[in-house]
Amino acid sequence: LSSDAFRQRFRNITKKQGSTYSESAYKLKVNLVEWMKGANAFGNCDKALEVVALEQFSSKLSEPMKLWIQDRAGVETVQAAADLADEYASCRGERDEVPPAKAGDKGKPWTAKQGDGAGMTAQKKTDCASSGQGSQNKQEGKVSGDSSKKSPFEARKPPTCYKCKEEGHIAIGCRRPRPALSYTTDSATSEELLSPYLFNLTVNGKPCRVLRDSGATMDLVHPDYVAQADYKGKCAWIKPILEDGSICLPVARVIITGPFGEVETEAAVSDKMEAFAFR
């Protein structure tokens, strides 16, 4: 059993019919000892005093305040409980349930102790009613005025896709097609860097610029240089450099003609090629 269970037994011990006073006293002391042991106060006079004082103090508190203090950790002294009670009262505005009686109210019936409220004249009641109505109207106007000003925390932003940067959806539901290949910018700097690898050759009888020694495992060609009869009826999986996954491209027969002669090979066909017709 918990220390609180022994405390309740200690407080509720009564002499049962047929038992002796010695038996009741024995049970009383046993429950007191177990209560102090559970509270780690057995054999410690100062700690035992704090336990008893804390119990008496808690018994005079309202039920919500007492439960709130019991939920706090480390409340082992009556002073700690008193500090928490003051904090609870200041935050929740709790007041004494029964106001202290005035010196002149002793011996008067309850209805006569209600102060000036029971003896107010009709004019005073009317003034209080009108004053209360005016303050209520002001309060309602303030609330309605505040409600028109929405806090930035109240307005929810629509979801934004991190892929296409558009609002209204997230990346998992994005329908914008992802680029299959990384584009090469047709600038003077790019031309200068790639000039050692650019050649003017003929692909399937059409002149075009060819990028050689690009490090790719398979050639790529633009569909403008491929006739319908050149398609082989199979596909190749190509993984672009800047993409996570691979893409499937059709494969066609290609004949390349240059200073080295004529070479027949296979190339994947992609319409994403802009700067070069063949790689």
mmCIF file with all atom_site columns, C-alpha atoms in Angstrom, residues 36-230:
data_model
loop_
_atom_site.group_PDB
_atom_site.id
_atom_site.type_symbol
_atom_site.label_atom_id
_atom_site.label_alt_id
_atom_site.label_comp_id
_atom_site.label_asym_id
_atom_site.label_entity_id
_atom_site.label_seq_id
_atom_site.pdbx_PDB_ins_code
_atom_site.Cartn_x
_atom_site.Cartn_y
_atom_site.Cartn_z
_atom_site.occupancy
_atom_site.B_iso_or_equiv
_atom_site.pdbx_formal_charge
_atom_site.auth_seq_id
_atom_site.auth_comp_id
_atom_site.auth_asym_id
_atom_site.auth_atom_id
_atom_site.pdbx_PDB_model_num
ATOM 1   C CA . MET A 1 36  ? 5.929   7.763  8.002   1.00 0.00 ? 36  MET A CA 1
ATOM 2   C CA . LYS A 1 37  ? 8.018   4.988  6.443   1.00 0.00 ? 37  LYS A CA 1
ATOM 3   C CA . GLY A 1 38  ? 6.286   5.477  3.121   1.00 0.00 ? 38  GLY A CA 1
ATOM 4   C CA . ALA A 1 39  ? 6.995   9.211  3.333   1.00 0.00 ? 39  ALA A CA 1
ATOM 5   C CA . ASN A 1 40  ? 10.662  8.542  4.306   1.00 0.00 ? 40  ASN A CA 1
ATOM 6   C CA . ALA A 1 41  ? 10.055  10.388 7.573   1.00 0.00 ? 41  ALA A CA 1
ATOM 7   C CA . PHE A 1 42  ? 10.306  7.553  10.109  1.00 0.00 ? 42  PHE A CA 1
ATOM 8   C CA . GLY A 1 43  ? 12.964  8.391  12.707  1.00 0.00 ? 43  GLY A CA 1
ATOM 9   C CA . ASN A 1 44  ? 13.333  11.947 11.348  1.00 0.00 ? 44  ASN A CA 1
ATOM 10  C CA . CYS A 1 45  ? 11.520  14.416 13.553  1.00 0.00 ? 45  CYS A CA 1
ATOM 11  C CA . ASP A 1 46  ? 11.765  17.392 11.194  1.00 0.00 ? 46  ASP A CA 1
ATOM 12  C CA . LYS A 1 47  ? 10.581  15.353 8.217   1.00 0.00 ? 47  LYS A CA 1
ATOM 13  C CA . ALA A 1 48  ? 7.671   13.941 10.234  1.00 0.00 ? 48  ALA A CA 1
ATOM 14  C CA . LEU A 1 49  ? 6.587   17.457 11.191  1.00 0.00 ? 49  LEU A CA 1
ATOM 15  C CA . GLU A 1 50  ? 6.616   18.484 7.535   1.00 0.00 ? 50  GLU A CA 1
ATOM 16  C CA . VAL A 1 51  ? 4.504   15.440 6.579   1.00 0.00 ? 51  VAL A CA 1
ATOM 17  C CA . VAL A 1 52  ? 1.854   16.203 9.202   1.00 0.00 ? 52  VAL A CA 1
ATOM 18  C CA . ALA A 1 53  ? 1.821   19.942 8.446   1.00 0.00 ? 53  ALA A CA 1
ATOM 19  C CA . LEU A 1 54  ? 1.570   19.265 4.710   1.00 0.00 ? 54  LEU A CA 1
ATOM 20  C CA . GLU A 1 55  ? -1.382  16.957 5.257   1.00 0.00 ? 55  GLU A CA 1
ATOM 21  C CA . GLN A 1 56  ? -3.217  19.497 7.408   1.00 0.00 ? 56  GLN A CA 1
ATOM 22  C CA . PHE A 1 57  ? -2.507  22.290 4.908   1.00 0.00 ? 57  PHE A CA 1
ATOM 23  C CA . SER A 1 58  ? -3.748  20.195 1.956   1.00 0.00 ? 58  SER A CA 1
ATOM 24  C CA . SER A 1 59  ? -6.962  19.317 3.767   1.00 0.00 ? 59  SER A CA 1
ATOM 25  C CA . LYS A 1 60  ? -7.970  22.988 3.800   1.00 0.00 ? 60  LYS A CA 1
ATOM 26  C CA . LEU A 1 61  ? -7.481  23.527 0.051   1.00 0.00 ? 61  LEU A CA 1
ATOM 27  C CA . SER A 1 62  ? -10.113 23.234 -2.643  1.00 0.00 ? 62  SER A CA 1
ATOM 28  C CA . GLU A 1 63  ? -10.184 19.942 -4.500  1.00 0.00 ? 63  GLU A CA 1
ATOM 29  C CA . PRO A 1 64  ? -8.895  21.324 -7.887  1.00 0.00 ? 64  PRO A CA 1
ATOM 30  C CA . MET A 1 65  ? -6.033  23.159 -6.174  1.00 0.00 ? 65  MET A CA 1
ATOM 31  C CA . LYS A 1 66  ? -5.108  20.138 -4.044  1.00 0.00 ? 66  LYS A CA 1
ATOM 32  C CA . LEU A 1 67  ? -5.035  17.812 -7.068  1.00 0.00 ? 67  LEU A CA 1
ATOM 33  C CA . TRP A 1 68  ? -2.957  20.342 -9.029  1.00 0.00 ? 68  TRP A CA 1
ATOM 34  C CA . ILE A 1 69  ? -0.378  20.556 -6.223  1.00 0.00 ? 69  ILE A CA 1
ATOM 35  C CA . GLN A 1 70  ? -0.278  16.773 -5.863  1.00 0.00 ? 70  GLN A CA 1
ATOM 36  C CA . ASP A 1 71  ? 0.582   16.491 -9.568  1.00 0.00 ? 71  ASP A CA 1
ATOM 37  C CA . ARG A 1 72  ? 3.673   18.648 -9.061  1.00 0.00 ? 72  ARG A CA 1
ATOM 38  C CA . ALA A 1 73  ? 6.932   16.845 -8.315  1.00 0.00 ? 73  ALA A CA 1
ATOM 39  C CA . GLY A 1 74  ? 9.102   17.553 -5.282  1.00 0.00 ? 74  GLY A CA 1
ATOM 40  C CA . VAL A 1 75  ? 6.426   18.966 -2.957  1.00 0.00 ? 75  VAL A CA 1
ATOM 41  C CA . GLU A 1 76  ? 7.774   17.667 0.366   1.00 0.00 ? 76  GLU A CA 1
ATOM 42  C CA . THR A 1 77  ? 7.364   20.706 2.612   1.00 0.00 ? 77  THR A CA 1
ATOM 43  C CA . VAL A 1 78  ? 4.393   22.802 3.588   1.00 0.00 ? 78  VAL A CA 1
ATOM 44  C CA . GLN A 1 79  ? 6.188   25.925 2.346   1.00 0.00 ? 79  GLN A CA 1
ATOM 45  C CA . ALA A 1 80  ? 6.604   24.415 -1.145  1.00 0.00 ? 80  ALA A CA 1
ATOM 46  C CA . ALA A 1 81  ? 2.899   23.556 -1.159  1.00 0.00 ? 81  ALA A CA 1
ATOM 47  C CA . ALA A 1 82  ? 2.016   27.083 -0.051  1.00 0.00 ? 82  ALA A CA 1
ATOM 48  C CA . ASP A 1 83  ? 4.093   28.615 -2.863  1.00 0.00 ? 83  ASP A CA 1
ATOM 49  C CA . LEU A 1 84  ? 2.335   26.425 -5.411  1.00 0.00 ? 84  LEU A CA 1
ATOM 50  C CA . ALA A 1 85  ? -1.052  27.328 -3.929  1.00 0.00 ? 85  ALA A CA 1
ATOM 51  C CA . ASP A 1 86  ? -0.252  31.039 -4.322  1.00 0.00 ? 86  ASP A CA 1
ATOM 52  C CA . GLU A 1 87  ? 0.828   30.414 -7.912  1.00 0.00 ? 87  GLU A CA 1
ATOM 53  C CA . TYR A 1 88  ? -2.390  28.507 -8.640  1.00 0.00 ? 88  TYR A CA 1
ATOM 54  C CA . ALA A 1 89  ? -4.527  31.256 -7.112  1.00 0.00 ? 89  ALA A CA 1
ATOM 55  C CA . SER A 1 90  ? -2.749  34.038 -9.023  1.00 0.00 ? 90  SER A CA 1
ATOM 56  C CA . CYS A 1 91  ? -2.986  32.215 -12.362 1.00 0.00 ? 91  CYS A CA 1
ATOM 57  C CA . ARG A 1 92  ? -6.566  30.958 -12.052 1.00 0.00 ? 92  ARG A CA 1
ATOM 58  C CA . GLY A 1 93  ? -7.985  33.725 -9.910  1.00 0.00 ? 93  GLY A CA 1
ATOM 59  C CA . GLU A 1 94  ? -9.221  31.358 -7.218  1.00 0.00 ? 94  GLU A CA 1
ATOM 60  C CA . ARG A 1 95  ? -10.697 33.069 -4.192  1.00 0.00 ? 95  ARG A CA 1
ATOM 61  C CA . ASP A 1 96  ? -11.990 31.922 -0.830  1.00 0.00 ? 96  ASP A CA 1
ATOM 62  C CA . GLU A 1 97  ? -15.241 30.051 -1.299  1.00 0.00 ? 97  GLU A CA 1
ATOM 63  C CA . VAL A 1 98  ? -16.765 31.579 1.893   1.00 0.00 ? 98  VAL A CA 1
ATOM 64  C CA . PRO A 1 99  ? -15.794 35.228 2.494   1.00 0.00 ? 99  PRO A CA 1
ATOM 65  C CA . PRO A 1 100 ? -14.952 36.116 6.111   1.00 0.00 ? 100 PRO A CA 1
ATOM 66  C CA . ALA A 1 101 ? -17.875 37.498 8.082   1.00 0.00 ? 101 ALA A CA 1
ATOM 67  C CA . LYS A 1 102 ? -17.843 41.148 9.068   1.00 0.00 ? 102 LYS A CA 1
ATOM 68  C CA . ALA A 1 103 ? -17.827 42.125 12.710  1.00 0.00 ? 103 ALA A CA 1
ATOM 69  C CA . GLY A 1 104 ? -21.267 43.738 12.444  1.00 0.00 ? 104 GLY A CA 1
ATOM 70  C CA . ASP A 1 105 ? -22.787 40.725 10.705  1.00 0.00 ? 105 ASP A CA 1
ATOM 71  C CA . LYS A 1 106 ? -22.578 38.400 13.677  1.00 0.00 ? 106 LYS A CA 1
ATOM 72  C CA . GLY A 1 107 ? -26.012 37.231 14.714  1.00 0.00 ? 107 GLY A CA 1
ATOM 73  C CA . LYS A 1 108 ? -27.717 38.425 11.498  1.00 0.00 ? 108 LYS A CA 1
ATOM 74  C CA . PRO A 1 109 ? -29.576 36.037 9.190   1.00 0.00 ? 109 PRO A CA 1
ATOM 75  C CA . TRP A 1 110 ? -27.885 35.010 5.927   1.00 0.00 ? 110 TRP A CA 1
ATOM 76  C CA . THR A 1 111 ? -30.062 37.278 3.758   1.00 0.00 ? 111 THR A CA 1
ATOM 77  C CA . ALA A 1 112 ? -29.042 40.299 5.787   1.00 0.00 ? 112 ALA A CA 1
ATOM 78  C CA . LYS A 1 113 ? -25.330 39.554 5.225   1.00 0.00 ? 113 LYS A CA 1
ATOM 79  C CA . GLN A 1 114 ? -25.432 40.117 1.493   1.00 0.00 ? 114 GLN A CA 1
ATOM 80  C CA . GLY A 1 115 ? -24.165 43.671 1.837   1.00 0.00 ? 115 GLY A CA 1
ATOM 81  C CA . ASP A 1 116 ? -25.703 46.548 -0.013  1.00 0.00 ? 116 ASP A CA 1
ATOM 82  C CA . GLY A 1 117 ? -27.075 44.241 -2.703  1.00 0.00 ? 117 GLY A CA 1
ATOM 83  C CA . ALA A 1 118 ? -30.223 43.415 -0.712  1.00 0.00 ? 118 ALA A CA 1
ATOM 84  C CA . GLY A 1 119 ? -30.893 47.027 0.286   1.00 0.00 ? 119 GLY A CA 1
ATOM 85  C CA . MET A 1 120 ? -30.168 48.810 -2.990  1.00 0.00 ? 120 MET A CA 1
ATOM 86  C CA . THR A 1 121 ? -32.774 51.193 -4.255  1.00 0.00 ? 121 THR A CA 1
ATOM 87  C CA . ALA A 1 122 ? -34.396 50.758 -7.651  1.00 0.00 ? 122 ALA A CA 1
ATOM 88  C CA . GLN A 1 123 ? -32.425 53.711 -9.010  1.00 0.00 ? 123 GLN A CA 1
ATOM 89  C CA . LYS A 1 124 ? -29.083 52.120 -8.010  1.00 0.00 ? 124 LYS A CA 1
ATOM 90  C CA . LYS A 1 125 ? -30.104 48.817 -9.581  1.00 0.00 ? 125 LYS A CA 1
ATOM 91  C CA . THR A 1 126 ? -31.046 50.609 -12.825 1.00 0.00 ? 126 THR A CA 1
ATOM 92  C CA . ASP A 1 127 ? -27.709 52.448 -12.897 1.00 0.00 ? 127 ASP A CA 1
ATOM 93  C CA . CYS A 1 128 ? -25.786 49.216 -12.350 1.00 0.00 ? 128 CYS A CA 1
ATOM 94  C CA . ALA A 1 129 ? -27.789 47.457 -15.041 1.00 0.00 ? 129 ALA A CA 1
ATOM 95  C CA . SER A 1 130 ? -27.168 50.217 -17.598 1.00 0.00 ? 130 SER A CA 1
ATOM 96  C CA . SER A 1 131 ? -23.487 50.388 -16.672 1.00 0.00 ? 131 SER A CA 1
ATOM 97  C CA . GLY A 1 132 ? -23.170 46.629 -17.056 1.00 0.00 ? 132 GLY A CA 1
ATOM 98  C CA . GLN A 1 133 ? -24.913 46.726 -20.423 1.00 0.00 ? 133 GLN A CA 1
ATOM 99  C CA . GLY A 1 134 ? -22.596 49.484 -21.645 1.00 0.00 ? 134 GLY A CA 1
ATOM 100 C CA . SER A 1 135 ? -19.473 47.601 -20.608 1.00 0.00 ? 135 SER A CA 1
ATOM 101 C CA . GLN A 1 136 ? -20.850 44.449 -22.249 1.00 0.00 ? 136 GLN A CA 1
ATOM 102 C CA . ASN A 1 137 ? -21.426 46.334 -25.535 1.00 0.00 ? 137 ASN A CA 1
ATOM 103 C CA . LYS A 1 138 ? -17.875 47.694 -25.394 1.00 0.00 ? 138 LYS A CA 1
ATOM 104 C CA . GLN A 1 139 ? -16.514 44.237 -24.773 1.00 0.00 ? 139 GLN A CA 1
ATOM 105 C CA . GLU A 1 140 ? -18.502 42.786 -27.715 1.00 0.00 ? 140 GLU A CA 1
ATOM 106 C CA . GLY A 1 141 ? -17.301 45.588 -29.982 1.00 0.00 ? 141 GLY A CA 1
ATOM 107 C CA . LYS A 1 142 ? -13.712 44.920 -28.967 1.00 0.00 ? 142 LYS A CA 1
ATOM 108 C CA . VAL A 1 143 ? -14.083 41.204 -29.634 1.00 0.00 ? 143 VAL A CA 1
ATOM 109 C CA . SER A 1 144 ? -15.644 41.787 -33.048 1.00 0.00 ? 144 SER A CA 1
ATOM 110 C CA . GLY A 1 145 ? -12.931 44.299 -33.908 1.00 0.00 ? 145 GLY A CA 1
ATOM 111 C CA . ASP A 1 146 ? -10.192 41.913 -32.879 1.00 0.00 ? 146 ASP A CA 1
ATOM 112 C CA . SER A 1 147 ? -11.730 39.060 -34.850 1.00 0.00 ? 147 SER A CA 1
ATOM 113 C CA . SER A 1 148 ? -11.479 41.096 -38.057 1.00 0.00 ? 148 SER A CA 1
ATOM 114 C CA . LYS A 1 149 ? -7.711  41.345 -37.586 1.00 0.00 ? 149 LYS A CA 1
ATOM 115 C CA . LYS A 1 150 ? -6.465  37.870 -38.216 1.00 0.00 ? 150 LYS A CA 1
ATOM 116 C CA . SER A 1 151 ? -3.230  36.936 -36.633 1.00 0.00 ? 151 SER A CA 1
ATOM 117 C CA . PRO A 1 152 ? -0.548  35.579 -38.967 1.00 0.00 ? 152 PRO A CA 1
ATOM 118 C CA . PHE A 1 153 ? -0.662  32.361 -36.996 1.00 0.00 ? 153 PHE A CA 1
ATOM 119 C CA . GLU A 1 154 ? -4.331  31.820 -37.927 1.00 0.00 ? 154 GLU A CA 1
ATOM 120 C CA . ALA A 1 155 ? -3.829  31.957 -41.711 1.00 0.00 ? 155 ALA A CA 1
ATOM 121 C CA . ARG A 1 156 ? -2.591  28.610 -42.980 1.00 0.00 ? 156 ARG A CA 1
ATOM 122 C CA . LYS A 1 157 ? -0.302  28.648 -45.963 1.00 0.00 ? 157 LYS A CA 1
ATOM 123 C CA . PRO A 1 158 ? -1.221  26.345 -48.821 1.00 0.00 ? 158 PRO A CA 1
ATOM 124 C CA . PRO A 1 159 ? 1.162   23.413 -49.322 1.00 0.00 ? 159 PRO A CA 1
ATOM 125 C CA . THR A 1 160 ? 4.057   24.038 -51.714 1.00 0.00 ? 160 THR A CA 1
ATOM 126 C CA . CYS A 1 161 ? 5.712   21.416 -53.896 1.00 0.00 ? 161 CYS A CA 1
ATOM 127 C CA . TYR A 1 162 ? 9.472   21.418 -53.393 1.00 0.00 ? 162 TYR A CA 1
ATOM 128 C CA . LYS A 1 163 ? 9.995   20.028 -56.910 1.00 0.00 ? 163 LYS A CA 1
ATOM 129 C CA . CYS A 1 164 ? 8.107   22.521 -59.093 1.00 0.00 ? 164 CYS A CA 1
ATOM 130 C CA . LYS A 1 165 ? 7.765   25.224 -56.378 1.00 0.00 ? 165 LYS A CA 1
ATOM 131 C CA . GLU A 1 166 ? 4.031   25.597 -57.090 1.00 0.00 ? 166 GLU A CA 1
ATOM 132 C CA . GLU A 1 167 ? 1.365   25.902 -54.409 1.00 0.00 ? 167 GLU A CA 1
ATOM 133 C CA . GLY A 1 168 ? -1.630  23.646 -53.982 1.00 0.00 ? 168 GLY A CA 1
ATOM 134 C CA . HIS A 1 169 ? 0.058   20.228 -53.855 1.00 0.00 ? 169 HIS A CA 1
ATOM 135 C CA . ILE A 1 170 ? 3.038   18.377 -52.414 1.00 0.00 ? 170 ILE A CA 1
ATOM 136 C CA . ALA A 1 171 ? 5.882   16.604 -54.177 1.00 0.00 ? 171 ALA A CA 1
ATOM 137 C CA . ILE A 1 172 ? 4.334   13.144 -53.973 1.00 0.00 ? 172 ILE A CA 1
ATOM 138 C CA . GLY A 1 173 ? 1.335   14.366 -55.997 1.00 0.00 ? 173 GLY A CA 1
ATOM 139 C CA . CYS A 1 174 ? 3.275   16.536 -58.452 1.00 0.00 ? 174 CYS A CA 1
ATOM 140 C CA . ARG A 1 175 ? 2.184   15.915 -62.051 1.00 0.00 ? 175 ARG A CA 1
ATOM 141 C CA . ARG A 1 176 ? 4.728   18.110 -63.776 1.00 0.00 ? 176 ARG A CA 1
ATOM 142 C CA . PRO A 1 177 ? 7.112   15.850 -65.731 1.00 0.00 ? 177 PRO A CA 1
ATOM 143 C CA . ARG A 1 178 ? 10.663  15.836 -64.525 1.00 0.00 ? 178 ARG A CA 1
ATOM 144 C CA . PRO A 1 179 ? 13.422  16.614 -67.031 1.00 0.00 ? 179 PRO A CA 1
ATOM 145 C CA . ALA A 1 180 ? 14.858  13.409 -68.430 1.00 0.00 ? 180 ALA A CA 1
ATOM 146 C CA . LEU A 1 181 ? 18.280  14.816 -69.242 1.00 0.00 ? 181 LEU A CA 1
ATOM 147 C CA . SER A 1 182 ? 20.392  17.693 -68.056 1.00 0.00 ? 182 SER A CA 1
ATOM 148 C CA . TYR A 1 183 ? 20.642  20.435 -70.667 1.00 0.00 ? 183 TYR A CA 1
ATOM 149 C CA . THR A 1 184 ? 23.892  21.926 -71.810 1.00 0.00 ? 184 THR A CA 1
ATOM 150 C CA . THR A 1 185 ? 23.760  25.690 -72.113 1.00 0.00 ? 185 THR A CA 1
ATOM 151 C CA . ASP A 1 186 ? 24.714  27.022 -75.531 1.00 0.00 ? 186 ASP A CA 1
ATOM 152 C CA . SER A 1 187 ? 27.001  29.779 -74.298 1.00 0.00 ? 187 SER A CA 1
ATOM 153 C CA . ALA A 1 188 ? 30.457  30.944 -75.294 1.00 0.00 ? 188 ALA A CA 1
ATOM 154 C CA . THR A 1 189 ? 31.949  29.409 -72.144 1.00 0.00 ? 189 THR A CA 1
ATOM 155 C CA . SER A 1 190 ? 30.405  26.020 -72.889 1.00 0.00 ? 190 SER A CA 1
ATOM 156 C CA . GLU A 1 191 ? 31.606  26.125 -76.492 1.00 0.00 ? 191 GLU A CA 1
ATOM 157 C CA . GLU A 1 192 ? 35.120  26.914 -75.337 1.00 0.00 ? 192 GLU A CA 1
ATOM 158 C CA . LEU A 1 193 ? 35.185  24.105 -72.762 1.00 0.00 ? 193 LEU A CA 1
ATOM 159 C CA . LEU A 1 194 ? 33.746  21.519 -75.151 1.00 0.00 ? 194 LEU A CA 1
ATOM 160 C CA . SER A 1 195 ? 35.599  22.631 -78.281 1.00 0.00 ? 195 SER A CA 1
ATOM 161 C CA . PRO A 1 196 ? 38.181  19.799 -78.087 1.00 0.00 ? 196 PRO A CA 1
ATOM 162 C CA . TYR A 1 197 ? 35.337  17.263 -78.226 1.00 0.00 ? 197 TYR A CA 1
ATOM 163 C CA . LEU A 1 198 ? 33.023  18.876 -80.828 1.00 0.00 ? 198 LEU A CA 1
ATOM 164 C CA . PHE A 1 199 ? 33.123  17.645 -84.418 1.00 0.00 ? 199 PHE A CA 1
ATOM 165 C CA . ASN A 1 200 ? 31.068  18.394 -87.506 1.00 0.00 ? 200 ASN A CA 1
ATOM 166 C CA . LEU A 1 201 ? 30.071  14.955 -88.814 1.00 0.00 ? 201 LEU A CA 1
ATOM 167 C CA . THR A 1 202 ? 27.205  13.339 -90.726 1.00 0.00 ? 202 THR A CA 1
ATOM 168 C CA . VAL A 1 203 ? 24.561  11.264 -88.931 1.00 0.00 ? 203 VAL A CA 1
ATOM 169 C CA . ASN A 1 204 ? 22.313  9.173  -91.208 1.00 0.00 ? 204 ASN A CA 1
ATOM 170 C CA . GLY A 1 205 ? 23.207  11.423 -94.133 1.00 0.00 ? 205 GLY A CA 1
ATOM 171 C CA . LYS A 1 206 ? 22.483  14.707 -92.311 1.00 0.00 ? 206 LYS A CA 1
ATOM 172 C CA . PRO A 1 207 ? 25.207  17.116 -91.142 1.00 0.00 ? 207 PRO A CA 1
ATOM 173 C CA . CYS A 1 208 ? 25.241  17.782 -87.400 1.00 0.00 ? 208 CYS A CA 1
ATOM 174 C CA . ARG A 1 209 ? 27.497  18.618 -84.494 1.00 0.00 ? 209 ARG A CA 1
ATOM 175 C CA . VAL A 1 210 ? 28.699  15.608 -82.575 1.00 0.00 ? 210 VAL A CA 1
ATOM 176 C CA . LEU A 1 211 ? 30.038  15.524 -79.022 1.00 0.00 ? 211 LEU A CA 1
ATOM 177 C CA . ARG A 1 212 ? 32.585  12.747 -78.725 1.00 0.00 ? 212 ARG A CA 1
ATOM 178 C CA . ASP A 1 213 ? 34.358  11.225 -75.702 1.00 0.00 ? 213 ASP A CA 1
ATOM 179 C CA . SER A 1 214 ? 31.630  12.429 -73.331 1.00 0.00 ? 214 SER A CA 1
ATOM 180 C CA . GLY A 1 215 ? 32.075  9.428  -71.020 1.00 0.00 ? 215 GLY A CA 1
ATOM 181 C CA . ALA A 1 216 ? 28.571  8.070  -71.700 1.00 0.00 ? 216 ALA A CA 1
ATOM 182 C CA . THR A 1 217 ? 28.070  4.315  -71.903 1.00 0.00 ? 217 THR A CA 1
ATOM 183 C CA . MET A 1 218 ? 25.692  4.700  -74.877 1.00 0.00 ? 218 MET A CA 1
ATOM 184 C CA . ASP A 1 219 ? 25.288  7.183  -77.740 1.00 0.00 ? 219 ASP A CA 1
ATOM 185 C CA . LEU A 1 220 ? 22.315  9.577  -77.854 1.00 0.00 ? 220 LEU A CA 1
ATOM 186 C CA . VAL A 1 221 ? 20.744  11.051 -80.977 1.00 0.00 ? 221 VAL A CA 1
ATOM 187 C CA . HIS A 1 222 ? 17.936  13.515 -81.691 1.00 0.00 ? 222 HIS A CA 1
ATOM 188 C CA . PRO A 1 223 ? 14.824  12.018 -83.395 1.00 0.00 ? 223 PRO A CA 1
ATOM 189 C CA . ASP A 1 224 ? 15.203  14.475 -86.307 1.00 0.00 ? 224 ASP A CA 1
ATOM 190 C CA . TYR A 1 225 ? 18.178  12.393 -87.494 1.00 0.00 ? 225 TYR A CA 1
ATOM 191 C CA . VAL A 1 226 ? 16.383  9.061  -87.267 1.00 0.00 ? 226 VAL A CA 1
ATOM 192 C CA . ALA A 1 227 ? 13.946  7.668  -89.830 1.00 0.00 ? 227 ALA A CA 1
ATOM 193 C CA . GLN A 1 228 ? 11.036  5.460  -88.825 1.00 0.00 ? 228 GLN A CA 1
ATOM 194 C CA . ALA A 1 229 ? 12.684  2.427  -90.394 1.00 0.00 ? 229 ALA A CA 1
ATOM 195 C CA . ASP A 1 230 ? 15.840  2.935  -88.315 1.00 0.00 ? 230 ASP A CA 1
#
